[in-house]
Amino acid sequence: MADLAWFWCAAACVKVLLAPAYRSTDFEVHRHWLALTSSLPISQWYVDASSPWTLDYPPLFAYFEFLLSIPAAIVDPAIVDIRNLGYEAESVVLFQRLSVVFADLSLLVGAGLIARRLSGGKRRLVYALILWSPALIIVDHVHFQYNGLLLGVLLLSLALLTEGRDLEGGLAFAVLICSKHLFAIAAPVYFVYLLRHYCSGRGIWRDLGRFLKMGAVVGVVAAVSFGPFLYHGQMKQVFYRLFPFGRGLCHAYWAPNFWVFYIILDKFMAFFLRKFGYPVEIPSASFTGGLVGSSSPFAVLPQVTPAVSLVLVIVGMSPCLVRVWKKPEPRHVVRWVSYAYTCGFIFGWHVHEKASLHFVIPLAVIAADSLEDAGHYFLLATGDLLLFDVPLLFGPEEYPVKLLLLLIHSIIVLSSLSPLFSGKVSQEDVPTTTTAAVGPAGMWYLAGFAAVEVWGQLLHPLLLGDRLPFLPLMLVSTYCAFGMVYSWTWQLRRILAAG
């Protein structure tokens, strides 16, 4: 507990120091949600359109915002005034920044529970990788969100499942998806695992009783979350807000997934077909222009619908589901859930780059299993951090923060490889152990990030100036897509190799 508290407090100090840093529009989004839940009756939460930043998280998160609005009103009543659009006084900045820091107590609990059975060195490594995650610091404490709060609930659920406490683990997962619905991607893995591990093999009546008990627990969470809105006849509006499919296949900044290659193939095909005289129409909105929405069609390849995206996610997940059905072993739950979220990231609809945290954080736990897992995590997490560079830390004043976080993260991971997995303590062994973990191809892949970074930070402004402003984003996303697809296949191989 002393180690855990020290890691959390050290991280909290860094996060407080980042309070004056750049903040995105998500800062005003969450401030407005404080005002909305405080000022309006619950029947109007998902109807109100007084701001462009309408409430689009599930009800349990809205309840969290409502509870947070109570101390916010004491600190500064103007924070919860729904008319104060764009309110940026020092009081609201400090209050919201600190609210994220204290919400990370959820992450502390989750990390503590999921790592408590590990040996001392591996336990501290997991604490560092989770509580000091540079990507999470950038997203939550610079860009501004509450991912640490939600990821803490995910880790809590996984910790309970690995300890055989299936009912409590299912309850925690139900709370999670009623707080942020994007976590529901892992629901098939949870369903199959709980059905086989908790609700099977004990006799038909006992199995039925357990199935009904699990269903009742999930049902109570859903009733508490959605019941008031069902009562007020708002369910259609709630689901419309939660699933805005009209935003289109890709976010303005392409998440590095399968659809990057699909888009690029479409662009090349359109280019060459026009060269050969075929009348290929140029789309009215271009993916390479950073635009979003259902008005961004493909020029040659078939259009992709949300249903197609969902089918691909399930197909990609299916080998894992078969493995879960055959051998529902608690020790593999974290790996299976991480893979499920990776499938959602690779094939999902309108995926944000920030969704990579859903599998990178659980994989920090897997990193303590073996040298190969640690090497895979290092490759993935390094690419994940650089992925946030251009879209989230685009200002020159934030660039040193990104480099410092990357350096500290690399030192922590690499300095842990040799003593934890090879039994050696000399730092002279670190380069050799790192190469063995990551592999020659991985080392070349990491080196390639330097070229992408030099282009985006130096050569592009020097050679092209303000022309093609989306090009650095496209290069980072495309390059990271190779790493993400490799990670997806690597995780699948590990799952299948486990029998």
XYZ file of C-alpha atoms in Angstrom:
499
model
C 0.000 0.000 0.000
C 2.898 2.352 0.715
C 4.296 1.755 -2.788
C 0.889 2.289 -4.347
C 0.275 5.523 -2.437
C 3.725 6.826 -3.377
C 3.184 6.171 -7.095
C -0.245 7.855 -7.018
C 0.990 10.909 -5.077
C 3.987 11.354 -7.378
C 1.673 11.238 -10.393
C -0.753 13.656 -8.715
C 2.033 16.208 -8.202
C 2.920 16.100 -11.906
C -0.746 16.434 -12.867
C -1.211 19.492 -10.641
C 1.845 21.110 -12.236
C 0.189 20.600 -15.640
C -2.935 22.528 -14.581
C -2.021 25.680 -16.595
C -1.252 23.625 -19.722
C -3.231 23.657 -22.949
C -6.762 22.282 -22.717
C -9.052 21.179 -25.519
C -12.722 21.851 -26.157
C -13.423 18.819 -23.954
C -12.726 21.109 -20.997
C -15.748 23.237 -21.875
C -17.723 20.090 -22.714
C -17.386 18.802 -19.165
C -17.896 22.244 -17.606
C -21.123 22.569 -19.545
C -22.212 19.125 -18.373
C -21.670 20.288 -14.787
C -23.951 23.237 -15.478
C -26.487 21.181 -17.414
C -26.941 18.490 -14.756
C -27.031 21.114 -12.006
C -29.438 23.561 -13.659
C -31.926 21.365 -15.508
C -34.307 18.611 -14.401
C -33.222 15.096 -15.318
C -35.921 14.912 -18.002
C -34.061 17.576 -20.028
C -30.471 16.348 -19.729
C -30.431 14.572 -23.095
C -32.743 17.065 -24.783
C -30.986 20.330 -24.001
C -29.161 21.936 -26.934
C -28.165 25.256 -25.356
C -24.548 24.425 -26.194
C -22.911 22.574 -29.100
C -21.498 20.217 -26.449
C -24.595 18.154 -25.795
C -24.549 15.310 -23.271
C -23.519 12.114 -25.090
C -22.268 9.846 -22.291
C -24.502 7.236 -20.580
C -26.512 8.236 -17.496
C -24.130 6.963 -14.797
C -21.510 9.425 -16.021
C -24.166 12.143 -16.068
C -24.881 11.316 -12.410
C -21.159 11.684 -11.728
C -21.232 15.141 -13.325
C -24.257 16.030 -11.187
C -22.452 14.993 -7.977
C -19.388 16.932 -9.099
C -21.521 20.022 -9.705
C -22.351 20.239 -5.984
C -18.816 21.176 -4.813
C -18.346 23.136 -8.065
C -21.231 25.429 -7.092
C -19.601 26.014 -3.709
C -16.223 26.869 -5.271
C -17.744 29.222 -7.857
C -21.490 29.393 -8.665
C -20.668 30.662 -12.141
C -19.236 27.235 -13.015
C -22.706 25.664 -12.958
C -24.507 28.581 -14.645
C -25.762 27.072 -17.891
C -25.645 30.498 -19.563
C -21.867 30.856 -19.033
C -20.743 29.223 -22.258
C -16.953 29.145 -22.528
C -16.403 30.129 -18.878
C -12.629 29.936 -18.212
C -11.985 31.645 -14.876
C -9.075 30.389 -12.771
C -11.565 28.865 -10.336
C -13.091 26.547 -12.950
C -9.693 25.610 -14.396
C -8.314 24.602 -11.029
C -11.516 22.877 -9.913
C -11.841 20.746 -13.027
C -8.139 19.897 -13.149
C -8.219 18.768 -9.521
C -11.437 16.836 -10.086
C -9.630 14.661 -12.651
C -6.697 14.146 -10.275
C -8.984 12.940 -7.483
C -11.089 10.870 -9.895
C -7.874 8.953 -10.567
C -8.294 7.392 -7.123
C -10.375 4.881 -9.096
C -7.244 4.072 -11.092
C -5.294 3.656 -7.858
C -7.828 1.124 -6.557
C -7.935 -0.795 -9.846
C -4.152 -0.916 -10.205
C -3.708 -1.933 -6.589
C -6.151 -4.832 -6.838
C -5.001 -6.188 -10.180
C -1.303 -6.140 -9.236
C -1.492 -7.235 -5.619
C -0.651 -10.890 -6.340
C 2.501 -10.024 -8.295
C 6.015 -10.054 -6.872
C 7.433 -6.760 -5.619
C 9.364 -5.726 -8.733
C 6.619 -6.654 -11.178
C 3.983 -5.042 -8.984
C 5.872 -1.751 -8.944
C 6.351 -1.964 -12.715
C 2.581 -2.291 -13.197
C 1.972 0.629 -10.821
C 4.372 2.782 -12.819
C 2.987 1.831 -16.217
C -0.612 2.474 -15.175
C -0.433 5.377 -12.716
C 2.365 7.109 -14.637
C 1.024 6.304 -18.102
C 2.221 9.207 -20.282
C -0.613 8.749 -22.785
C -3.184 8.883 -19.993
C -1.551 11.995 -18.535
C -1.711 13.700 -21.931
C -5.337 12.780 -22.598
C -6.738 13.454 -19.124
C -4.517 16.106 -17.586
C -3.554 18.181 -20.627
C -6.201 17.551 -23.277
C -8.812 16.967 -20.508
C -11.043 13.962 -19.959
C -11.886 11.444 -17.202
C -10.453 8.264 -18.717
C -8.520 7.398 -15.541
C -11.763 7.192 -13.580
C -13.296 4.770 -16.084
C -10.161 2.705 -16.668
C -9.917 2.252 -12.920
C -13.380 0.634 -12.977
C -12.247 -1.604 -15.858
C -9.161 -2.716 -13.917
C -11.325 -3.331 -10.857
C -13.626 -5.563 -12.909
C -10.685 -7.485 -14.385
C -9.067 -7.887 -10.969
C -12.281 -9.359 -9.561
C -12.591 -11.801 -12.466
C -8.987 -12.982 -12.141
C -9.669 -13.676 -8.461
C -12.755 -15.754 -9.298
C -15.220 -13.141 -8.013
C -17.344 -13.264 -11.146
C -20.517 -11.695 -9.796
C -18.680 -8.625 -8.502
C -16.640 -8.442 -11.733
C -19.815 -8.496 -13.820
C -21.334 -5.802 -11.617
C -18.280 -3.554 -12.097
C -18.397 -4.062 -15.868
C -22.102 -3.177 -15.951
C -21.294 0.037 -14.069
C -18.530 0.735 -16.581
C -20.618 0.412 -19.742
C -23.417 2.443 -18.158
C -20.795 5.158 -17.582
C -19.161 5.059 -21.024
C -20.799 2.890 -23.634
C -17.667 2.504 -25.792
C -16.378 0.002 -23.220
C -19.198 -2.326 -24.312
C -16.908 -3.571 -27.114
C -15.634 -6.198 -24.660
C -19.177 -7.326 -23.755
C -19.010 -10.478 -25.954
C -15.891 -11.649 -24.100
C -17.509 -10.917 -20.741
C -20.726 -12.682 -21.745
C -19.042 -15.857 -22.992
C -16.611 -15.972 -20.072
C -19.236 -15.454 -17.382
C -21.628 -17.875 -19.067
C -18.990 -20.601 -19.135
C -17.106 -19.864 -15.906
C -19.883 -18.648 -13.618
C -23.097 -20.108 -15.049
C -22.005 -23.574 -16.231
C -20.833 -26.922 -14.871
C -22.669 -27.011 -11.540
C -25.947 -28.638 -12.493
C -28.834 -27.251 -14.505
C -30.763 -25.648 -11.624
C -27.735 -24.152 -9.942
C -26.468 -22.883 -13.300
C -29.863 -21.342 -14.018
C -29.869 -19.699 -10.594
C -26.451 -18.190 -11.207
C -27.503 -16.980 -14.656
C -30.552 -15.270 -13.195
C -28.468 -13.783 -10.369
C -25.973 -12.299 -12.830
C -28.826 -11.029 -14.992
C -30.466 -9.428 -11.962
C -27.255 -7.637 -10.990
C -26.775 -6.267 -14.499
C -30.472 -5.406 -14.694
C -30.357 -3.404 -11.465
C -27.411 -1.365 -12.739
C -29.208 -0.733 -16.043
C -32.426 0.214 -14.210
C -30.641 2.695 -11.962
C -28.859 4.161 -14.970
C -31.635 4.331 -17.580
C -34.788 3.990 -15.452
C -35.424 7.724 -14.919
C -35.105 8.405 -18.641
C -37.384 5.499 -19.503
C -39.917 6.977 -17.062
C -39.719 10.378 -18.796
C -39.988 8.837 -22.271
C -36.479 9.934 -23.238
C -34.896 6.602 -24.215
C -34.999 7.300 -27.960
C -33.223 10.626 -27.424
C -30.677 9.045 -25.063
C -29.705 6.403 -27.613
C -29.609 8.988 -30.401
C -27.048 10.941 -28.385
C -25.038 7.837 -27.465
C -24.810 6.494 -31.022
C -24.422 9.389 -33.491
C -23.664 7.223 -36.509
C -23.920 10.239 -38.791
C -20.448 11.346 -37.715
C -19.003 9.014 -40.321
C -16.517 6.151 -40.437
C -13.441 8.141 -39.467
C -12.690 10.882 -37.003
C -11.077 14.078 -38.324
C -7.738 12.645 -37.268
C -7.687 9.060 -38.507
C -7.231 6.539 -35.760
C -4.410 4.193 -36.854
C -6.495 1.175 -37.749
C -7.610 -0.949 -40.698
C -9.605 1.882 -42.232
C -6.444 3.915 -42.824
C -5.352 1.347 -45.422
C -8.859 1.198 -46.881
C -8.890 4.989 -47.317
C -5.413 5.049 -48.864
C -6.303 2.235 -51.270
C -9.394 4.180 -52.331
C -7.298 7.303 -52.924
C -4.728 5.446 -55.045
C -7.385 3.652 -57.069
C -9.214 6.905 -57.749
C -5.960 8.606 -58.761
C -4.908 5.923 -61.246
C -8.392 5.450 -62.678
C -8.599 9.171 -63.419
C -5.145 8.993 -65.021
C -6.436 6.304 -67.390
C -9.457 8.389 -68.306
C -12.148 6.818 -66.168
C -14.726 9.362 -64.920
C -14.163 8.910 -61.191
C -15.872 11.642 -59.193
C -13.877 13.384 -56.472
C -15.798 13.199 -53.173
C -17.380 16.446 -51.995
C -15.637 15.996 -48.639
C -12.197 14.449 -48.433
C -10.763 12.204 -45.739
C -7.431 13.911 -46.329
C -8.981 17.251 -45.509
C -9.644 16.291 -41.923
C -13.394 16.514 -42.375
C -15.884 14.190 -40.721
C -19.447 13.106 -41.215
C -21.539 10.872 -43.407
C -20.818 13.222 -46.332
C -17.265 11.845 -46.695
C -17.768 8.995 -49.204
C -15.199 6.782 -50.868
C -14.490 7.472 -54.515
C -14.075 3.855 -55.715
C -14.372 1.288 -52.929
C -17.753 0.306 -51.435
C -19.144 2.535 -48.726
C -18.775 1.242 -45.169
C -21.772 1.223 -42.825
C -21.860 0.879 -39.033
C -23.256 -2.645 -39.486
C -20.264 -3.675 -41.616
C -17.903 -2.225 -39.034
C -19.656 -4.134 -36.228
C -19.524 -7.412 -38.156
C -15.781 -7.016 -38.713
C -15.253 -6.331 -35.006
C -17.113 -9.522 -34.079
C -15.331 -11.575 -36.752
C -11.965 -10.309 -35.553
C -12.935 -11.176 -31.986
C -14.350 -14.627 -32.800
C -11.124 -16.690 -32.394
C -10.776 -15.250 -28.916
C -14.430 -16.019 -28.123
C -13.910 -19.641 -29.194
C -10.873 -19.844 -26.911
C -12.862 -18.352 -24.015
C -15.689 -20.842 -24.580
C -13.361 -23.849 -24.599
C -11.174 -22.914 -21.627
C -12.562 -20.041 -19.501
C -9.490 -19.586 -17.308
C -9.353 -16.508 -15.039
C -5.610 -16.008 -15.562
C -6.198 -15.119 -19.233
C -9.097 -12.688 -18.745
C -6.996 -9.511 -18.949
C -5.389 -10.669 -22.199
C -8.756 -11.569 -23.741
C -10.386 -8.270 -22.822
C -7.373 -6.309 -24.087
C -7.658 -8.132 -27.404
C -11.393 -7.387 -27.614
C -10.740 -3.668 -27.247
C -7.978 -3.922 -29.852
C -10.489 -5.451 -32.290
C -12.846 -2.554 -31.585
C -10.058 -0.107 -32.274
C -8.917 -1.801 -35.497
C -12.350 -2.206 -37.125
C -14.626 0.154 -35.165
C -16.810 2.982 -36.456
C -15.603 6.587 -35.954
C -12.763 5.516 -33.663
C -10.867 8.202 -31.770
C -7.142 7.705 -31.223
C -7.832 8.038 -27.484
C -9.700 4.708 -27.556
C -6.299 2.995 -27.688
C -6.116 3.554 -23.917
C -8.789 0.874 -23.526
C -6.250 -1.814 -24.399
C -2.923 -0.128 -23.685
C -3.683 0.225 -19.963
C -4.742 -3.441 -19.461
C -1.722 -4.537 -21.502
C 0.450 -2.784 -18.908
C -0.646 -5.583 -16.570
C 0.235 -8.207 -19.194
C 3.683 -6.592 -19.576
C 4.701 -8.136 -16.254
C 4.022 -11.679 -17.509
C 7.064 -12.227 -19.725
C 9.889 -10.553 -21.611
C 7.957 -10.890 -24.881
C 4.877 -9.240 -23.379
C 7.011 -6.420 -21.987
C 8.601 -5.864 -25.402
C 5.203 -5.809 -27.091
C 3.901 -3.312 -24.558
C 6.938 -1.065 -25.075
C 6.402 -1.013 -28.847
C 2.697 -0.364 -28.505
C 2.894 2.249 -25.748
C 5.686 4.187 -27.464
C 3.663 4.389 -30.658
C 0.564 5.210 -28.638
C 2.279 8.176 -26.996
C 3.599 9.529 -30.300
C 0.121 9.099 -31.755
C -1.105 11.822 -29.383
C 1.684 14.216 -30.362
C 0.238 16.088 -33.316
C -3.512 16.187 -32.609
C -3.409 16.621 -28.834
C -0.078 18.369 -28.171
C 0.244 20.501 -31.270
C 1.587 23.656 -29.584
C 5.341 24.285 -29.329
C 5.059 24.920 -25.586
C 3.691 21.383 -25.032
C 6.347 19.681 -27.145
C 8.940 19.479 -24.320
C 6.256 17.917 -22.087
C 5.700 15.175 -24.640
C 9.421 14.493 -25.023
C 9.962 14.399 -21.255
C 7.049 12.003 -20.735
C 8.336 9.759 -23.529
C 11.850 9.751 -22.052
C 10.673 8.923 -18.530
C 8.365 6.189 -19.811
C 11.150 4.606 -21.881
C 13.596 4.668 -18.974
C 11.060 3.018 -16.648
C 10.229 0.219 -19.070
C 13.726 -0.467 -20.372
C 15.425 -0.331 -16.987
C 12.919 -2.919 -15.711
C 13.390 -5.498 -18.464
C 16.779 -6.879 -17.480
C 16.368 -7.267 -13.692
C 12.800 -8.580 -13.946
C 13.096 -11.057 -16.797
C 16.740 -12.028 -17.196
C 17.815 -12.098 -13.553
C 20.540 -9.509 -14.177
C 20.832 -6.197 -12.468
C 23.577 -4.459 -14.428
C 22.358 -1.642 -16.637
C 24.898 -2.785 -19.230
C 22.527 -5.655 -19.972
C 19.563 -3.370 -20.715
C 20.301 -2.804 -24.454
C 20.735 -6.549 -25.065
C 17.580 -7.435 -23.162
C 15.636 -4.674 -24.926
C 16.673 -5.946 -28.370
C 15.681 -9.484 -27.385
C 12.281 -8.263 -26.188
C 11.402 -5.943 -29.047
C 13.246 -7.750 -31.837
C 15.197 -6.259 -34.771
C 12.050 -5.364 -36.730
C 10.631 -3.654 -33.678
C 13.798 -1.631 -33.191
C 13.630 -0.479 -36.813
C 9.963 0.390 -36.349
C 10.779 2.536 -33.322
C 13.593 4.217 -35.236
C 11.114 5.089 -37.995
C 9.211 7.277 -35.559
C 12.190 9.629 -35.581
C 11.794 10.187 -39.329
C 8.051 10.808 -38.993
C 8.697 13.223 -36.127
C 11.423 15.120 -38.002
C 9.105 15.558 -40.965
C 6.168 16.771 -38.914
C 8.085 19.096 -36.605
C 10.822 20.406 -38.908
C 10.721 19.532 -42.604
C 7.005 20.002 -43.299
C 6.868 23.604 -41.958
C 10.192 24.362 -43.664
C 9.351 22.921 -47.092
C 5.574 23.247 -47.346
C 4.681 25.977 -44.856
C 0.911 26.118 -44.402
C 0.171 23.856 -47.374
C -1.240 20.365 -46.806
C -1.780 20.906 -43.065
C -3.332 17.445 -42.693
C -0.233 15.660 -44.046
C 1.687 15.332 -40.730
C -1.440 13.906 -39.087
C -1.892 11.464 -41.948
C 1.728 10.293 -41.776
C 1.640 9.722 -38.018
C -1.664 7.880 -38.243
C -0.583 5.745 -41.188
C 2.750 4.836 -39.633
C 1.138 3.992 -36.294
C -1.473 1.894 -38.133
C 1.222 -0.609 -39.079
C 2.186 -0.927 -35.418
C -1.427 -1.232 -34.263
C -2.263 -3.934 -36.820
C 0.923 -5.774 -35.824
C -0.144 -5.549 -32.165
C -3.582 -6.934 -33.043
C -2.101 -9.961 -34.827
C 0.537 -10.446 -32.104
C -2.101 -10.540 -29.394
C -4.166 -13.033 -31.390
C -1.164 -15.331 -31.836
C -0.484 -15.255 -28.090
C -4.110 -16.115 -27.325
C -4.155 -19.030 -29.768
C -0.747 -20.279 -28.588
C -2.103 -20.541 -25.043
C -4.213 -23.463 -26.201
